[in-house]
Amino acid sequence: LHKTDDKQLCLDKGQLSISNKDAGAGNRKLHSIPRALQRFGALFQRSLRQNIRNTRVIMLRLGAAVLQAKLFASIFKSVRHDKSLTKSIADRVALLTYGCINLSIMALMKTLELFAKERAVVLREQMRSTYSSLEYLLAKVFAEIPLDASFALIFASVLKKLTGLRSSMGTLMKTYCLMTVSSVSLGFAIGSMASSAETAMALGVPILVILMVVGVINPSGVDPDEPPNRVMEWIKLFSPIKWAIEALVTAEFRGMTFEKKDRDFWGNLKQLPRMGGLALVRDGDDVLDALGLGTANYDEI
């Protein structure tokens, strides 16, 4: 319960109301603050308190981010500084892809559950004209997105330290963070349309699967002579997973040159993938050409 000189801000069981009290000397100072800002501040404070109460969940998510990065590093053992680059080509693509999928699932599922659970309370409060949808959404964005983005930053930093990825720490952190923010935003959109947590999950899972399918890079390569499906191309535009994977793969392979031991003909032939679009590539730019990313440009990342 927070009191001011002339107003009392009540946050009880998720209900937000501002009741007038007798005016005092501080009345002029309080009225100088826009009412919308007061309501936003109260909503933001409530969201922060919810996160603080969920300290156990936050610690579990933090541990999961670290353990998942360690798990991926142990699975894709060829992505190391002391390993052959040619041998790790396919594993580098897979490692970056699974990292994107993992963070996207965690961010979207958490947001769907949170938004759907609060829907009934928010609707009841809005029926009383307590605050607007925009004020509630902005408060949630400022309270939830930094927390979700922090898990992506931790995952990216641990993954970089435990593997031999060529992409810089900044590139990994920025890309994974932006993709997580996009997934959280998608969860907000889907959750706002659902009437319950069950409905939100029923809608969110198929949508996430579609965005994953269209976003994952086909390891068999791309045939430049085959015209792309226009419907699929339109769907791909809305997949944050697609943009994140392409940005990371482009940063990883652009300008990659095989080491001297990798350029030996027989050694190179033995270490390269034997099937698919990555077979018999000569350098990182060849890898991007085979995957259909030869002209991709993500210099901002």
mmCIF file of C-alpha atoms in Angstrom:
data_model
loop_
_atom_site.group_PDB
_atom_site.id
_atom_site.type_symbol
_atom_site.label_atom_id
_atom_site.label_comp_id
_atom_site.label_asym_id
_atom_site.label_seq_id
_atom_site.Cartn_x
_atom_site.Cartn_y
_atom_site.Cartn_z
ATOM 1 C CA LEU A 1 0.000 0.000 0.000
ATOM 2 C CA HIS A 2 1.548 3.292 -1.104
ATOM 3 C CA LYS A 3 0.172 6.638 0.179
ATOM 4 C CA THR A 4 0.644 10.167 -1.058
ATOM 5 C CA ASP A 5 -0.579 13.464 0.445
ATOM 6 C CA ASP A 6 -3.863 13.525 -1.411
ATOM 7 C CA LYS A 7 -4.234 10.193 -3.136
ATOM 8 C CA GLN A 8 -4.050 6.547 -2.258
ATOM 9 C CA LEU A 9 -2.818 4.020 -4.795
ATOM 10 C CA CYS A 10 -4.376 0.640 -4.130
ATOM 11 C CA LEU A 11 -2.980 -2.560 -5.631
ATOM 12 C CA ASP A 12 -5.011 -5.346 -4.069
ATOM 13 C CA LYS A 13 -5.425 -8.766 -5.719
ATOM 14 C CA GLY A 14 -4.484 -7.412 -9.091
ATOM 15 C CA GLN A 15 -7.028 -4.558 -8.976
ATOM 16 C CA LEU A 16 -5.741 -1.064 -9.610
ATOM 17 C CA SER A 17 -7.670 2.017 -8.440
ATOM 18 C CA ILE A 18 -6.896 5.591 -7.578
ATOM 19 C CA SER A 19 -9.139 7.150 -4.928
ATOM 20 C CA ASN A 20 -9.162 10.829 -4.089
ATOM 21 C CA LYS A 21 -8.279 11.971 -0.560
ATOM 22 C CA ASP A 22 -8.410 15.375 1.090
ATOM 23 C CA ALA A 23 -6.244 17.877 -0.678
ATOM 24 C CA GLY A 24 -3.080 19.147 0.930
ATOM 25 C CA ALA A 25 -0.011 21.131 0.278
ATOM 26 C CA GLY A 26 1.320 18.447 -2.088
ATOM 27 C CA ASN A 27 -1.743 18.559 -4.333
ATOM 28 C CA ARG A 28 -0.194 20.851 -6.918
ATOM 29 C CA LYS A 29 2.918 18.670 -7.194
ATOM 30 C CA LEU A 30 0.847 15.512 -7.718
ATOM 31 C CA HIS A 31 -1.342 17.068 -10.388
ATOM 32 C CA SER A 32 1.757 18.074 -12.317
ATOM 33 C CA ILE A 33 2.342 14.389 -13.056
ATOM 34 C CA PRO A 34 0.138 13.141 -15.934
ATOM 35 C CA ARG A 35 -2.427 10.592 -14.846
ATOM 36 C CA ALA A 36 -1.329 8.228 -17.614
ATOM 37 C CA LEU A 37 2.200 8.255 -16.221
ATOM 38 C CA GLN A 38 0.876 7.501 -12.739
ATOM 39 C CA ARG A 39 -1.091 4.535 -14.030
ATOM 40 C CA PHE A 40 1.884 3.279 -16.037
ATOM 41 C CA GLY A 41 4.115 3.562 -12.974
ATOM 42 C CA ALA A 42 1.670 1.589 -10.857
ATOM 43 C CA LEU A 43 1.355 -1.141 -13.484
ATOM 44 C CA PHE A 44 5.105 -1.291 -13.960
ATOM 45 C CA GLN A 45 5.618 -1.583 -10.213
ATOM 46 C CA ARG A 46 3.096 -4.402 -10.031
ATOM 47 C CA SER A 47 4.855 -6.295 -12.824
ATOM 48 C CA LEU A 48 8.213 -5.889 -11.119
ATOM 49 C CA ARG A 49 6.773 -7.215 -7.873
ATOM 50 C CA GLN A 50 5.452 -10.255 -9.688
ATOM 51 C CA ASN A 51 8.935 -10.954 -11.040
ATOM 52 C CA ILE A 52 10.486 -10.500 -7.607
ATOM 53 C CA ARG A 53 8.038 -12.977 -6.114
ATOM 54 C CA ASN A 54 9.019 -15.465 -8.837
ATOM 55 C CA THR A 55 12.674 -15.501 -7.810
ATOM 56 C CA ARG A 56 12.689 -19.304 -7.802
ATOM 57 C CA VAL A 57 11.458 -19.415 -11.386
ATOM 58 C CA ILE A 58 14.028 -16.823 -12.435
ATOM 59 C CA MET A 59 16.856 -18.850 -10.914
ATOM 60 C CA LEU A 60 15.590 -21.987 -12.637
ATOM 61 C CA ARG A 61 15.533 -20.197 -15.992
ATOM 62 C CA LEU A 62 19.015 -18.840 -15.366
ATOM 63 C CA GLY A 63 20.317 -22.316 -14.596
ATOM 64 C CA ALA A 64 18.529 -23.716 -17.638
ATOM 65 C CA ALA A 65 20.183 -21.155 -19.930
ATOM 66 C CA VAL A 66 23.652 -22.074 -18.643
ATOM 67 C CA LEU A 67 23.035 -25.828 -18.742
ATOM 68 C CA GLN A 68 21.559 -25.716 -22.227
ATOM 69 C CA ALA A 69 24.577 -23.825 -23.542
ATOM 70 C CA LYS A 70 26.858 -26.437 -21.952
ATOM 71 C CA LEU A 71 24.739 -29.244 -23.398
ATOM 72 C CA PHE A 72 24.919 -27.838 -26.932
ATOM 73 C CA ALA A 73 28.676 -27.364 -26.594
ATOM 74 C CA SER A 74 29.099 -30.986 -25.538
ATOM 75 C CA ILE A 75 26.892 -32.315 -28.338
ATOM 76 C CA PHE A 76 28.628 -30.401 -31.120
ATOM 77 C CA LYS A 77 32.184 -31.235 -30.082
ATOM 78 C CA SER A 78 33.642 -30.484 -33.510
ATOM 79 C CA VAL A 79 32.951 -26.746 -33.039
ATOM 80 C CA ARG A 80 36.216 -26.131 -31.217
ATOM 81 C CA HIS A 81 39.285 -24.045 -31.927
ATOM 82 C CA ASP A 82 41.478 -27.152 -32.022
ATOM 83 C CA LYS A 83 39.243 -29.011 -34.491
ATOM 84 C CA SER A 84 39.207 -28.994 -38.296
ATOM 85 C CA LEU A 85 37.014 -26.272 -39.785
ATOM 86 C CA THR A 86 35.874 -28.495 -42.635
ATOM 87 C CA LYS A 87 34.712 -31.166 -40.226
ATOM 88 C CA SER A 88 32.636 -28.711 -38.216
ATOM 89 C CA ILE A 89 30.758 -27.001 -41.056
ATOM 90 C CA ALA A 90 27.484 -28.866 -40.584
ATOM 91 C CA ASP A 91 27.781 -28.757 -36.790
ATOM 92 C CA ARG A 92 28.226 -24.984 -36.797
ATOM 93 C CA VAL A 93 24.998 -24.529 -38.738
ATOM 94 C CA ALA A 94 23.170 -26.948 -36.435
ATOM 95 C CA LEU A 95 24.548 -25.368 -33.248
ATOM 96 C CA LEU A 96 23.458 -21.864 -34.211
ATOM 97 C CA THR A 97 20.060 -23.155 -35.368
ATOM 98 C CA TYR A 98 19.305 -25.091 -32.185
ATOM 99 C CA GLY A 99 20.326 -22.102 -30.108
ATOM 100 C CA CYS A 100 17.751 -19.929 -31.889
ATOM 101 C CA ILE A 101 15.008 -22.537 -31.563
ATOM 102 C CA ASN A 102 15.756 -23.099 -27.879
ATOM 103 C CA LEU A 103 15.592 -19.427 -26.909
ATOM 104 C CA SER A 104 12.518 -18.820 -29.045
ATOM 105 C CA ILE A 105 10.583 -21.649 -27.383
ATOM 106 C CA MET A 106 11.513 -20.536 -23.871
ATOM 107 C CA ALA A 107 10.554 -16.900 -24.460
ATOM 108 C CA LEU A 108 7.307 -17.587 -26.316
ATOM 109 C CA MET A 109 5.940 -20.248 -23.950
ATOM 110 C CA LYS A 110 6.655 -18.170 -20.850
ATOM 111 C CA THR A 111 4.977 -15.094 -22.331
ATOM 112 C CA LEU A 112 1.919 -17.035 -23.502
ATOM 113 C CA GLU A 113 1.311 -18.435 -20.047
ATOM 114 C CA LEU A 114 1.832 -15.097 -18.301
ATOM 115 C CA PHE A 115 -0.362 -13.062 -20.642
ATOM 116 C CA ALA A 116 -3.186 -15.597 -20.684
ATOM 117 C CA LYS A 117 -3.272 -15.903 -16.892
ATOM 118 C CA GLU A 118 -3.599 -12.153 -16.425
ATOM 119 C CA ARG A 119 -6.223 -11.683 -19.103
ATOM 120 C CA ALA A 120 -9.241 -12.036 -16.786
ATOM 121 C CA VAL A 121 -7.844 -9.564 -14.241
ATOM 122 C CA VAL A 122 -6.923 -7.052 -16.932
ATOM 123 C CA LEU A 123 -10.357 -7.221 -18.551
ATOM 124 C CA ARG A 124 -12.052 -6.683 -15.196
ATOM 125 C CA GLU A 125 -9.871 -3.674 -14.453
ATOM 126 C CA GLN A 126 -10.406 -2.183 -17.902
ATOM 127 C CA MET A 127 -14.169 -2.471 -17.536
ATOM 128 C CA ARG A 128 -13.764 0.004 -14.692
ATOM 129 C CA SER A 129 -11.665 2.300 -16.932
ATOM 130 C CA THR A 130 -8.727 1.873 -14.573
ATOM 131 C CA TYR A 131 -6.136 1.997 -17.369
ATOM 132 C CA SER A 132 -5.834 1.495 -21.111
ATOM 133 C CA SER A 133 -4.527 -1.514 -23.018
ATOM 134 C CA LEU A 134 -1.545 0.509 -24.212
ATOM 135 C CA GLU A 135 -0.546 1.412 -20.659
ATOM 136 C CA TYR A 136 -0.734 -2.214 -19.577
ATOM 137 C CA LEU A 137 1.216 -3.410 -22.609
ATOM 138 C CA LEU A 138 3.985 -0.828 -22.152
ATOM 139 C CA ALA A 139 4.332 -1.724 -18.477
ATOM 140 C CA LYS A 140 4.670 -5.403 -19.364
ATOM 141 C CA VAL A 141 7.195 -4.653 -22.098
ATOM 142 C CA PHE A 142 9.448 -2.649 -19.779
ATOM 143 C CA ALA A 143 9.165 -5.199 -16.974
ATOM 144 C CA GLU A 144 9.381 -8.492 -18.872
ATOM 145 C CA ILE A 145 11.532 -7.974 -21.971
ATOM 146 C CA PRO A 146 14.753 -6.940 -20.153
ATOM 147 C CA LEU A 147 14.442 -10.032 -17.963
ATOM 148 C CA ASP A 148 13.902 -12.363 -20.920
ATOM 149 C CA ALA A 149 16.698 -10.711 -22.897
ATOM 150 C CA SER A 150 19.114 -11.238 -20.006
ATOM 151 C CA PHE A 151 18.705 -15.017 -20.293
ATOM 152 C CA ALA A 152 19.542 -14.808 -24.000
ATOM 153 C CA LEU A 153 22.667 -12.787 -23.211
ATOM 154 C CA ILE A 154 23.783 -15.345 -20.630
ATOM 155 C CA PHE A 155 23.142 -18.231 -23.026
ATOM 156 C CA ALA A 156 25.112 -16.530 -25.807
ATOM 157 C CA SER A 157 28.063 -15.679 -23.562
ATOM 158 C CA VAL A 158 28.370 -19.229 -22.179
ATOM 159 C CA LEU A 159 27.992 -20.741 -25.646
ATOM 160 C CA LYS A 160 30.740 -18.511 -27.013
ATOM 161 C CA LYS A 161 33.154 -19.373 -24.196
ATOM 162 C CA LEU A 162 32.598 -23.128 -24.505
ATOM 163 C CA THR A 163 32.768 -23.433 -28.294
ATOM 164 C CA GLY A 164 34.951 -22.318 -31.175
ATOM 165 C CA LEU A 165 32.372 -20.222 -32.981
ATOM 166 C CA ARG A 166 33.942 -17.568 -35.213
ATOM 167 C CA SER A 167 31.161 -15.046 -34.604
ATOM 168 C CA SER A 168 32.077 -12.404 -32.070
ATOM 169 C CA MET A 169 30.565 -12.328 -28.611
ATOM 170 C CA GLY A 170 28.735 -9.124 -29.520
ATOM 171 C CA THR A 171 27.186 -10.663 -32.628
ATOM 172 C CA LEU A 172 25.925 -13.707 -30.751
ATOM 173 C CA MET A 173 24.533 -11.663 -27.883
ATOM 174 C CA LYS A 174 22.809 -9.057 -30.048
ATOM 175 C CA THR A 175 21.257 -11.579 -32.427
ATOM 176 C CA TYR A 176 20.001 -13.961 -29.758
ATOM 177 C CA CYS A 177 18.733 -11.011 -27.717
ATOM 178 C CA LEU A 178 16.813 -9.481 -30.646
ATOM 179 C CA MET A 179 15.294 -12.843 -31.514
ATOM 180 C CA THR A 180 14.180 -13.326 -27.912
ATOM 181 C CA VAL A 181 12.555 -9.890 -27.887
ATOM 182 C CA SER A 182 10.725 -10.778 -31.110
ATOM 183 C CA SER A 183 9.509 -14.060 -29.603
ATOM 184 C CA VAL A 184 8.277 -12.277 -26.474
ATOM 185 C CA SER A 185 6.417 -9.756 -28.647
ATOM 186 C CA LEU A 186 4.842 -12.610 -30.588
ATOM 187 C CA GLY A 187 3.773 -14.143 -27.283
ATOM 188 C CA PHE A 188 2.140 -10.848 -26.302
ATOM 189 C CA ALA A 189 0.189 -10.805 -29.566
ATOM 190 C CA ILE A 190 -1.005 -14.403 -29.309
ATOM 191 C CA GLY A 191 -1.736 -14.190 -25.586
ATOM 192 C CA SER A 192 -3.862 -11.090 -26.020
ATOM 193 C CA MET A 193 -6.126 -12.961 -28.435
ATOM 194 C CA ALA A 194 -6.539 -16.041 -26.223
ATOM 195 C CA SER A 195 -9.221 -16.334 -23.542
ATOM 196 C CA SER A 196 -7.243 -18.749 -21.346
ATOM 197 C CA ALA A 197 -3.801 -20.247 -20.863
ATOM 198 C CA GLU A 198 -4.923 -23.445 -22.595
ATOM 199 C CA THR A 199 -6.170 -21.537 -25.634
ATOM 200 C CA ALA A 200 -2.948 -19.529 -25.772
ATOM 201 C CA MET A 201 -0.866 -22.702 -25.811
ATOM 202 C CA ALA A 202 -3.143 -24.284 -28.419
ATOM 203 C CA LEU A 203 -2.594 -21.272 -30.673
ATOM 204 C CA GLY A 204 1.038 -20.621 -29.865
ATOM 205 C CA VAL A 205 2.501 -24.084 -30.387
ATOM 206 C CA PRO A 206 1.313 -24.545 -34.022
ATOM 207 C CA ILE A 207 2.365 -20.999 -34.901
ATOM 208 C CA LEU A 208 5.798 -21.573 -33.375
ATOM 209 C CA VAL A 209 6.201 -24.864 -35.246
ATOM 210 C CA ILE A 210 5.372 -23.168 -38.559
ATOM 211 C CA LEU A 211 7.840 -20.352 -37.896
ATOM 212 C CA MET A 212 10.498 -22.927 -37.001
ATOM 213 C CA VAL A 213 9.916 -24.996 -40.129
ATOM 214 C CA VAL A 214 10.119 -22.037 -42.482
ATOM 215 C CA GLY A 215 13.016 -20.497 -40.549
ATOM 216 C CA VAL A 216 15.396 -23.451 -40.395
ATOM 217 C CA ILE A 217 18.003 -23.621 -43.160
ATOM 218 C CA ASN A 218 17.717 -26.679 -45.385
ATOM 219 C CA PRO A 219 21.049 -28.589 -45.116
ATOM 220 C CA SER A 220 20.558 -30.036 -48.590
ATOM 221 C CA GLY A 221 21.105 -26.576 -50.026
ATOM 222 C CA VAL A 222 19.080 -24.384 -52.322
ATOM 223 C CA ASP A 223 18.563 -24.994 -56.020
ATOM 224 C CA PRO A 224 18.882 -21.582 -57.745
ATOM 225 C CA ASP A 225 17.051 -22.876 -60.816
ATOM 226 C CA GLU A 226 13.931 -23.817 -58.860
ATOM 227 C CA PRO A 227 11.549 -20.889 -58.264
ATOM 228 C CA PRO A 228 10.649 -20.419 -54.584
ATOM 229 C CA ASN A 229 7.124 -20.915 -53.309
ATOM 230 C CA ARG A 230 5.663 -17.432 -52.956
ATOM 231 C CA VAL A 231 3.395 -18.369 -50.050
ATOM 232 C CA MET A 232 6.321 -19.821 -48.122
ATOM 233 C CA GLU A 233 8.415 -16.764 -48.872
ATOM 234 C CA TRP A 234 5.711 -14.541 -47.361
ATOM 235 C CA ILE A 235 5.469 -16.722 -44.247
ATOM 236 C CA LYS A 236 9.250 -16.619 -43.824
ATOM 237 C CA LEU A 237 9.129 -12.844 -43.547
ATOM 238 C CA PHE A 238 7.264 -13.174 -40.238
ATOM 239 C CA SER A 239 9.614 -15.735 -38.691
ATOM 240 C CA PRO A 240 12.099 -14.233 -36.202
ATOM 241 C CA ILE A 241 13.837 -17.613 -36.180
ATOM 242 C CA LYS A 242 14.611 -17.288 -39.891
ATOM 243 C CA TRP A 243 16.210 -13.870 -39.557
ATOM 244 C CA ALA A 244 18.231 -14.866 -36.504
ATOM 245 C CA ILE A 245 19.556 -18.077 -38.080
ATOM 246 C CA GLU A 246 20.475 -16.361 -41.338
ATOM 247 C CA ALA A 247 22.241 -13.531 -39.501
ATOM 248 C CA LEU A 248 24.251 -15.918 -37.330
ATOM 249 C CA VAL A 249 25.165 -18.316 -40.140
ATOM 250 C CA THR A 250 26.199 -15.421 -42.383
ATOM 251 C CA ALA A 251 28.387 -13.927 -39.653
ATOM 252 C CA GLU A 252 29.903 -17.346 -38.918
ATOM 253 C CA PHE A 253 30.904 -18.323 -42.465
ATOM 254 C CA ARG A 254 31.467 -15.019 -44.273
ATOM 255 C CA GLY A 255 35.150 -14.809 -45.060
ATOM 256 C CA MET A 256 36.006 -18.162 -43.489
ATOM 257 C CA THR A 257 39.114 -19.747 -45.005
ATOM 258 C CA PHE A 258 40.185 -23.293 -44.322
ATOM 259 C CA GLU A 259 43.486 -23.806 -42.556
ATOM 260 C CA LYS A 260 46.486 -25.344 -44.262
ATOM 261 C CA LYS A 261 45.738 -28.785 -42.890
ATOM 262 C CA ASP A 262 42.172 -28.423 -44.184
ATOM 263 C CA ARG A 263 43.284 -27.434 -47.674
ATOM 264 C CA ASP A 264 45.079 -30.728 -48.297
ATOM 265 C CA PHE A 265 43.060 -32.434 -51.021
ATOM 266 C CA TRP A 266 42.581 -35.834 -49.408
ATOM 267 C CA GLY A 267 42.245 -34.428 -45.907
ATOM 268 C CA ASN A 268 39.751 -31.880 -47.109
ATOM 269 C CA LEU A 269 37.770 -34.474 -49.024
ATOM 270 C CA LYS A 270 37.636 -36.776 -46.018
ATOM 271 C CA GLN A 271 36.551 -34.104 -43.541
ATOM 272 C CA LEU A 272 33.888 -32.392 -45.662
ATOM 273 C CA PRO A 273 30.226 -33.417 -45.461
ATOM 274 C CA ARG A 274 29.578 -36.277 -47.858
ATOM 275 C CA MET A 275 26.013 -35.381 -48.785
ATOM 276 C CA GLY A 276 23.814 -32.334 -49.189
ATOM 277 C CA GLY A 277 24.565 -28.813 -50.257
ATOM 278 C CA LEU A 278 27.680 -28.556 -48.073
ATOM 279 C CA ALA A 279 29.600 -31.291 -49.886
ATOM 280 C CA LEU A 280 32.929 -30.258 -51.495
ATOM 281 C CA VAL A 281 32.749 -26.582 -50.496
ATOM 282 C CA ARG A 282 36.080 -24.749 -50.622
ATOM 283 C CA ASP A 283 35.592 -21.964 -48.071
ATOM 284 C CA GLY A 284 33.000 -20.167 -45.989
ATOM 285 C CA ASP A 285 31.634 -18.166 -48.894
ATOM 286 C CA ASP A 286 30.997 -21.424 -50.760
ATOM 287 C CA VAL A 287 29.045 -22.627 -47.741
ATOM 288 C CA LEU A 288 26.831 -19.534 -47.856
ATOM 289 C CA ASP A 289 26.296 -19.924 -51.605
ATOM 290 C CA ALA A 290 25.248 -23.541 -51.110
ATOM 291 C CA LEU A 291 22.770 -22.536 -48.403
ATOM 292 C CA GLY A 292 21.278 -19.746 -50.497
ATOM 293 C CA LEU A 293 22.859 -16.976 -48.400
ATOM 294 C CA GLY A 294 25.542 -15.869 -50.822
ATOM 295 C CA THR A 295 24.020 -12.391 -51.159
ATOM 296 C CA ALA A 296 22.760 -12.094 -47.571
ATOM 297 C CA ASN A 297 23.984 -8.983 -45.798
ATOM 298 C CA TYR A 298 23.715 -8.507 -42.035
ATOM 299 C CA ASP A 299 26.482 -5.989 -41.490
ATOM 300 C CA GLU A 300 24.451 -4.186 -38.817
ATOM 301 C CA ILE A 301 24.667 -7.279 -36.612
#
